[in-house]
Short mmCIF file of C-alpha atoms in Angstrom, two decimals:
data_model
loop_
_atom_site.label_atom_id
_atom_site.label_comp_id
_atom_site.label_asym_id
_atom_site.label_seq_id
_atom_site.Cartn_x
_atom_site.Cartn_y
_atom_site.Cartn_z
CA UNK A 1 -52.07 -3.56 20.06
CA UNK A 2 -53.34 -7.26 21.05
CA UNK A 3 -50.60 -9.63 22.47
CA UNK A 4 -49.88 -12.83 20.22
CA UNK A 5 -48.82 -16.41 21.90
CA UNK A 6 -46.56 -18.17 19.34
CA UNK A 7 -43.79 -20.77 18.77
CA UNK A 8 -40.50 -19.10 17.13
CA UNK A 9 -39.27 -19.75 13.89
CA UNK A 10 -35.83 -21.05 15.62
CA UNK A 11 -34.24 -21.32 18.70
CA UNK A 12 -31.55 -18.66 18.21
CA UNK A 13 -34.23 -16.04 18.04
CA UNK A 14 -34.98 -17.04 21.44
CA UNK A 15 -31.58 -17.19 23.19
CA UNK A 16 -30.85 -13.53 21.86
CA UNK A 17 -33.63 -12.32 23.45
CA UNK A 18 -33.14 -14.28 27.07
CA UNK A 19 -29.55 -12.91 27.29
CA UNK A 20 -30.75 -9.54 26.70
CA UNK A 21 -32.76 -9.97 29.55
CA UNK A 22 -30.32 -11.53 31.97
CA UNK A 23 -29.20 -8.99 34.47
CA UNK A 24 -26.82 -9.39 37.70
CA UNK A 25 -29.06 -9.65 40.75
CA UNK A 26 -32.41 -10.23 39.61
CA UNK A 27 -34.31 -13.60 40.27
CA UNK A 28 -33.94 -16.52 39.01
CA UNK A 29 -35.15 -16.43 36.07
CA UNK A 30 -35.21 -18.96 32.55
CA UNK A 31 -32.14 -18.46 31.14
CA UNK A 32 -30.38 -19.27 27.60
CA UNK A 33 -28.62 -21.64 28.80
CA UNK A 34 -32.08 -23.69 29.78
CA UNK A 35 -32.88 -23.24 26.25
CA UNK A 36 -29.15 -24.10 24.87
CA UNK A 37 -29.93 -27.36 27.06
CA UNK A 38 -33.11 -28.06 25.38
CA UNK A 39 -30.95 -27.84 21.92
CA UNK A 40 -29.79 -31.11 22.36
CA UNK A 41 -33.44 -32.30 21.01
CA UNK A 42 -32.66 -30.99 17.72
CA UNK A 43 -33.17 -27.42 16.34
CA UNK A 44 -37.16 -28.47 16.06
CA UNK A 45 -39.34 -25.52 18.37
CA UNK A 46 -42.21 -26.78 19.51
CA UNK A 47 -41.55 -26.75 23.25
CA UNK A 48 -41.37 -22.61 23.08
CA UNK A 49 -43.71 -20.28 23.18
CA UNK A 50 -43.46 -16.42 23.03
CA UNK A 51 -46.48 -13.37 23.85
CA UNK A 52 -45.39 -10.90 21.47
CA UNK A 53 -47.18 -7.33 21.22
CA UNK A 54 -46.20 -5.22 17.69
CA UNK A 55 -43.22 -7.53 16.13
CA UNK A 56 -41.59 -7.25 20.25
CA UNK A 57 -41.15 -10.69 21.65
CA UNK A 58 -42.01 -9.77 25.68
CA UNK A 59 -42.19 -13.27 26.97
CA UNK A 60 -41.43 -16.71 26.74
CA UNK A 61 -41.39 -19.65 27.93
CA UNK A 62 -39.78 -23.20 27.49
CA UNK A 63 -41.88 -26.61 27.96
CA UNK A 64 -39.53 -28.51 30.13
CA UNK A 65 -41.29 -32.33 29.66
CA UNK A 66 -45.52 -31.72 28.80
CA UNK A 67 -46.48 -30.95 32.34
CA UNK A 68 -44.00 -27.95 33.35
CA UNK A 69 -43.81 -24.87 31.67
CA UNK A 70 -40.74 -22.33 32.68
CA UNK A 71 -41.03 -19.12 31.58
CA UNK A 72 -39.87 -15.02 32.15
CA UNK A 73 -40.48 -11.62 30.37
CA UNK A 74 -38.73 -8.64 29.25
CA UNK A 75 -37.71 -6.87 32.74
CA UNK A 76 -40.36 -3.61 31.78
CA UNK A 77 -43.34 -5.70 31.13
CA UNK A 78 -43.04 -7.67 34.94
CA UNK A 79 -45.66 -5.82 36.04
CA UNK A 80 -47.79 -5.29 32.44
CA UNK A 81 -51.58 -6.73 33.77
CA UNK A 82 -52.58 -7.01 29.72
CA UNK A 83 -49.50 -9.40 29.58
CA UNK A 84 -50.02 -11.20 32.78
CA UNK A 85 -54.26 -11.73 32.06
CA UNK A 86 -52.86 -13.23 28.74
CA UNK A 87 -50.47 -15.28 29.70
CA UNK A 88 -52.71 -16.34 32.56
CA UNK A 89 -55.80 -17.03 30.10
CA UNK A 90 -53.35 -19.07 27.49
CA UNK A 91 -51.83 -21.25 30.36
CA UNK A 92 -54.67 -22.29 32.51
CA UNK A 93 -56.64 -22.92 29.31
CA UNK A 94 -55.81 -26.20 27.24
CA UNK A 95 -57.46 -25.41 24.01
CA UNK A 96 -54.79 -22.42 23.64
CA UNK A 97 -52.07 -25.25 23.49
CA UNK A 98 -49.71 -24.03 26.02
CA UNK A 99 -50.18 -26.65 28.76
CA UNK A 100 -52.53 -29.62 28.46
CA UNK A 101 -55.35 -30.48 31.25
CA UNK A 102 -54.64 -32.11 34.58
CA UNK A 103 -51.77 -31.49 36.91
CA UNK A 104 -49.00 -28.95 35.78
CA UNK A 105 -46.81 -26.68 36.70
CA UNK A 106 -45.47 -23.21 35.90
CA UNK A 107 -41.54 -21.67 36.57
CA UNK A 108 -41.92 -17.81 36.91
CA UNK A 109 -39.37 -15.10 38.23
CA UNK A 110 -40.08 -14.07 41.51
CA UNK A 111 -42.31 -10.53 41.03
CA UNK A 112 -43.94 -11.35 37.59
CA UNK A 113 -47.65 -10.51 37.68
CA UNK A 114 -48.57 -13.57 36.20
CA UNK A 115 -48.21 -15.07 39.52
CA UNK A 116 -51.51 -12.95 41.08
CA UNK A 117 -53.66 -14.04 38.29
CA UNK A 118 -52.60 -17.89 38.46
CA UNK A 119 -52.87 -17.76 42.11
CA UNK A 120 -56.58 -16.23 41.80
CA UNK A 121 -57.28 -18.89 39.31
CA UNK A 122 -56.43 -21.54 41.87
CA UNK A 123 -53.03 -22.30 41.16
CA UNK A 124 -51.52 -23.14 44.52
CA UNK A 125 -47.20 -23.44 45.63
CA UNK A 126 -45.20 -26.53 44.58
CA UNK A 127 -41.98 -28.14 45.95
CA UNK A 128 -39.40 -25.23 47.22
CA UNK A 129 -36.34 -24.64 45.53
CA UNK A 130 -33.19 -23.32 46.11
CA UNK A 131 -31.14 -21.05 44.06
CA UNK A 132 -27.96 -20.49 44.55
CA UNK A 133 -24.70 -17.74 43.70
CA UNK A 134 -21.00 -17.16 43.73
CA UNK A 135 -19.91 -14.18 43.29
CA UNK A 136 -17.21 -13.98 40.27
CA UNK A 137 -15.74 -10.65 40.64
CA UNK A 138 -12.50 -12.42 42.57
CA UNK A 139 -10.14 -15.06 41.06
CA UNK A 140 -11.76 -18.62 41.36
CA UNK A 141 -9.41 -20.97 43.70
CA UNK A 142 -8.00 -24.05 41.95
CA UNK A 143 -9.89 -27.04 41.97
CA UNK A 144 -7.42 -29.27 42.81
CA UNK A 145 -8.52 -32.14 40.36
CA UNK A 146 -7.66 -32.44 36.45
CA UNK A 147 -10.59 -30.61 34.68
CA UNK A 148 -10.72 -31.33 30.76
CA UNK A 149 -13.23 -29.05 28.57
CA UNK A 150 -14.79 -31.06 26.20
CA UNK A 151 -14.42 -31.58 22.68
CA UNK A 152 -15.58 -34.09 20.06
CA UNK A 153 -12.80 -36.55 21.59
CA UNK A 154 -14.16 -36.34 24.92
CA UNK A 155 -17.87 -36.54 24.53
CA UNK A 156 -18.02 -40.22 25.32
CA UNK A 157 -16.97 -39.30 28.57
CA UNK A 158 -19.13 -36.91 29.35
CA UNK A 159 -21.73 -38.54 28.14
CA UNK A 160 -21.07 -41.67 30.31
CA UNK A 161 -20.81 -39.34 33.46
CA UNK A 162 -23.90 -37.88 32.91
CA UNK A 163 -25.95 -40.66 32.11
CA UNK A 164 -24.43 -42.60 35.14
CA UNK A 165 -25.34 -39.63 37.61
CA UNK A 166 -28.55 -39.30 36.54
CA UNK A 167 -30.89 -42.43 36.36
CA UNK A 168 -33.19 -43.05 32.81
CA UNK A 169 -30.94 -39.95 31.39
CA UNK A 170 -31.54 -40.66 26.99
CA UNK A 171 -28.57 -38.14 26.78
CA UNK A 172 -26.05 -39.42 24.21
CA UNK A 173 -23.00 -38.50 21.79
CA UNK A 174 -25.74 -37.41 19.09
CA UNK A 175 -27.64 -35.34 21.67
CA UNK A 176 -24.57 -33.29 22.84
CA UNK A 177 -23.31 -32.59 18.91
CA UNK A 178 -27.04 -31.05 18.41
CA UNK A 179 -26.40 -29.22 21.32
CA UNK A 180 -23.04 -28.16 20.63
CA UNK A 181 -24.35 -26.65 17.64
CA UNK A 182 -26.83 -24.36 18.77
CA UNK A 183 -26.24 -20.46 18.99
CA UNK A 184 -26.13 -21.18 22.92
CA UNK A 185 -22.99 -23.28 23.05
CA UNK A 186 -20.36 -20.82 21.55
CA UNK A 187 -20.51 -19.06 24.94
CA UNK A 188 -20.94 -22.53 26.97
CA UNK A 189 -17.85 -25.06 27.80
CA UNK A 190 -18.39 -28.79 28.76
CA UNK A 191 -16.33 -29.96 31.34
CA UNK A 192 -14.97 -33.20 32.75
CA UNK A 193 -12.85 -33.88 35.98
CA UNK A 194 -11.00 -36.68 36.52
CA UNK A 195 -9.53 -39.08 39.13
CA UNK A 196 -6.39 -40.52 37.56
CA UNK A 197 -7.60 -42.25 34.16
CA UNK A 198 -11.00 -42.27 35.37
CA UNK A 199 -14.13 -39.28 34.36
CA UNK A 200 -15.53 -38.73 37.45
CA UNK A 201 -17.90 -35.58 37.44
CA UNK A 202 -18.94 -33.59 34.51
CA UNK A 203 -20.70 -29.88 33.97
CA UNK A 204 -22.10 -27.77 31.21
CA UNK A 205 -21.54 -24.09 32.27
CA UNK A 206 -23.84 -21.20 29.77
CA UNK A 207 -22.60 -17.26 29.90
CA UNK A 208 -25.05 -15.09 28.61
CA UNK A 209 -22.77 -12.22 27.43
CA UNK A 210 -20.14 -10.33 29.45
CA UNK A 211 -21.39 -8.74 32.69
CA UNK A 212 -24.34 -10.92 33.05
CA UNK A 213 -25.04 -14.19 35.41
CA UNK A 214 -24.09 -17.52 33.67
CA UNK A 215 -25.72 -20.99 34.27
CA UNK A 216 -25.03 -23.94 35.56
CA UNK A 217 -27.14 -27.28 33.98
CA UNK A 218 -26.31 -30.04 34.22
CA UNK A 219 -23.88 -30.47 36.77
CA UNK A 220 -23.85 -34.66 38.14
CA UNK A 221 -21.17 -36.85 39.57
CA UNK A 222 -20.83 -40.60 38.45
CA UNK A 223 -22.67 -42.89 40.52
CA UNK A 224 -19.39 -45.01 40.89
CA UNK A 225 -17.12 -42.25 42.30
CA UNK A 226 -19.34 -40.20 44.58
CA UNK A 227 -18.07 -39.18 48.41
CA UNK A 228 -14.73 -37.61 47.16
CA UNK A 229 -15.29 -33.86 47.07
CA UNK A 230 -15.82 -34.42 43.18
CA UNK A 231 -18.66 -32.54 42.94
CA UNK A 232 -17.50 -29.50 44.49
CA UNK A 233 -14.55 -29.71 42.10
CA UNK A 234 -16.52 -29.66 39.48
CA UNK A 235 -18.91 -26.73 40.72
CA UNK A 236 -15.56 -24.37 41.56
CA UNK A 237 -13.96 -25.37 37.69
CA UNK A 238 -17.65 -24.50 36.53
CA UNK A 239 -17.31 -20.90 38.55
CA UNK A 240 -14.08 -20.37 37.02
CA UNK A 241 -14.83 -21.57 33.43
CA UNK A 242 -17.83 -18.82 33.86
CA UNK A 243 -15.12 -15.77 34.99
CA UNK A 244 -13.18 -16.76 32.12
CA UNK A 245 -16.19 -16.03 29.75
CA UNK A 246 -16.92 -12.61 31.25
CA UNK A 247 -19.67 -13.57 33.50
CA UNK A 248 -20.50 -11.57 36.67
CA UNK A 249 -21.63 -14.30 38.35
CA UNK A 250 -22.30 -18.16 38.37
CA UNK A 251 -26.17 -19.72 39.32
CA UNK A 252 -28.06 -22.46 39.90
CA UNK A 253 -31.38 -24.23 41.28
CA UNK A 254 -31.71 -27.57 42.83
CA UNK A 255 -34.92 -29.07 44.46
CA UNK A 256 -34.89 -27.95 48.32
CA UNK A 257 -35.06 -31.68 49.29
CA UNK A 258 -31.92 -32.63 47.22
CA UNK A 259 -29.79 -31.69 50.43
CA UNK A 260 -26.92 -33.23 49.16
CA UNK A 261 -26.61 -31.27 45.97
CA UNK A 262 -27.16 -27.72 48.34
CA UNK A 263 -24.26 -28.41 50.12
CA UNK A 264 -22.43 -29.38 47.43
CA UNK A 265 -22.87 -26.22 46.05
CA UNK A 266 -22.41 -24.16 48.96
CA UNK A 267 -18.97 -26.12 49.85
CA UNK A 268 -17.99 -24.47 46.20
CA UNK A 269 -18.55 -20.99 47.63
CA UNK A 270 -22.28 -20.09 46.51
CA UNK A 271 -24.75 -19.02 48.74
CA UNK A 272 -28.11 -19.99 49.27
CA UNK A 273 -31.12 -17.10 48.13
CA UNK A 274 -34.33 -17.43 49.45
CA UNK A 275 -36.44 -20.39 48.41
CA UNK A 276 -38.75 -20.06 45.45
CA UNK A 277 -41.72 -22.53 44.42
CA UNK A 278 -43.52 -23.47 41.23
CA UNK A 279 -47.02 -22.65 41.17
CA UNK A 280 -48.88 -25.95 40.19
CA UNK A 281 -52.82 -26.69 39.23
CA UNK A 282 -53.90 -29.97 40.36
CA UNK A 283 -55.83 -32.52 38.32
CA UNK A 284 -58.97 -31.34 40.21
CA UNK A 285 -58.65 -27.59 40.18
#
């Protein structure tokens, strides 16, 4: 039965799927959350793409900006060489409308197949990453600021905290209602700390369903109020806000090189896994 590269009808499609593939101790992987984060673009689907064999969606993959594509599979078709080849043919290809020509990059799980093929078509390693876990089986510690979850009344805030700790950030009150109302948010909390009066640090924490990892993106402090031990705040109210939704664990990936951010996480209690990489085709290859 021939495989089929598509974009979805709707995003909620999608996210079902992606939880259903979420499972405690595999790698890093795209999650619904990523895709819940997208959301606040609108409902529109044009950044997703799924390889679908008989009516079963077995991967997909999110366009994260023109020139990255992030992607994972069902966790029985990893090692499927008729779904890796395809995948392979429809990304390195720009005439199949996946990625364009020139320099780009593809997010994969660690142990997909699709790696070997990209790799023998010349794809080479980016920039390293490092993801990162806590552990929620134990009661998460307090984290000793005020920590608000977000509702309409508070989305000016957290919009202002966000777009401060992140330079030419286009986020806004419209973009986090769109999000808000896709599939993805009912098991996803917004969060604000504060110092005094003052929003200081903000986080948007994604469960996938009881028993599975949940995601944290974005997490940023305001530029005005960094040094004070507010991001770690943040990060342990995110790990708790996680428990309280049922999942087994809390994760997240920063760039290697962002040193501050790892040991902002790690001062929150999550630990370091072993550096993974983008594989990237240059403008020449």
């Amino acid at each position: 039965m021939a495989i089929v590269v598509g974009t979805p009808d709707d995003l909620d499609q999608v996210v079902g799927v992606l939880r259903e593939w979420q499972a405690e101790g595999a790698p890093m992987q795209l999650h619904p959350g990523d895709v819940g984060w997208y959301r606040r673009f609108g409902a529109r689907t044009g950044a997703v793409r799924t390889w679908s064999r008989g009516g079963r969606v077995l991967a997909v993959g999110l366009l994260d900006g023109p020139t990255l594509l992030r992607l994972t599979a069902a966790p029985d078709v990893w090692q499927d060489d008729e779904l890796a080849r395809r995948m392979s043919e429809d990304i390195t290809e720009p005439d199949r409308g996946v990625l364009p020509a020139g320099e780009v990059a593809v997010e994969s799980p660690v142990g997909l197949l699709l790696e070997d093929h990209l790799s023998e078509a010349g794809w080479t390693a980016g920039e390293p990453w490092t993801p990162l876990r806590r552990d929620l089986t134990d009661p998460v510690e307090d984290p000793g600021v005020r920590i608000e979850v977000v509702g309409p009344e508070r989305v000016a805030e957290r919009v202002a905290v966000h777009r401060s700790a992140f330079d030419g950030s286009t986020f806004s009150e419209e973009a986090w209602l769109l999000m808000a109302a896709g599939v993805a948010y009912a098991d996803a909390r917004c969060l604000v700390a504060y110092d005094g009066d003052d929003a200081v640090a903000a986080v948007t924490v994604w469960s996938a369903g009881p028993g599975r990892p949940g995601l944290l993106e974005p997490m940023g402090v305001h530029r005005d109020h960094r040094g004070h031990g507010h991001g770690k705040a943040i990060t342990v109210a995110a790990a708790a806000a996680l428990r309280e939704l049922g999942s087994s664990s809390a994760i997240v990936c920063t760039p290697s090189a962002n040193v501050g951010a790892v040991a902002t996480y790690r001062s929150a209690g999550f630990r370091p896994l072993t550096e993974v990489r983008d594989q990237v085709r240059s403008s020449s290859t």
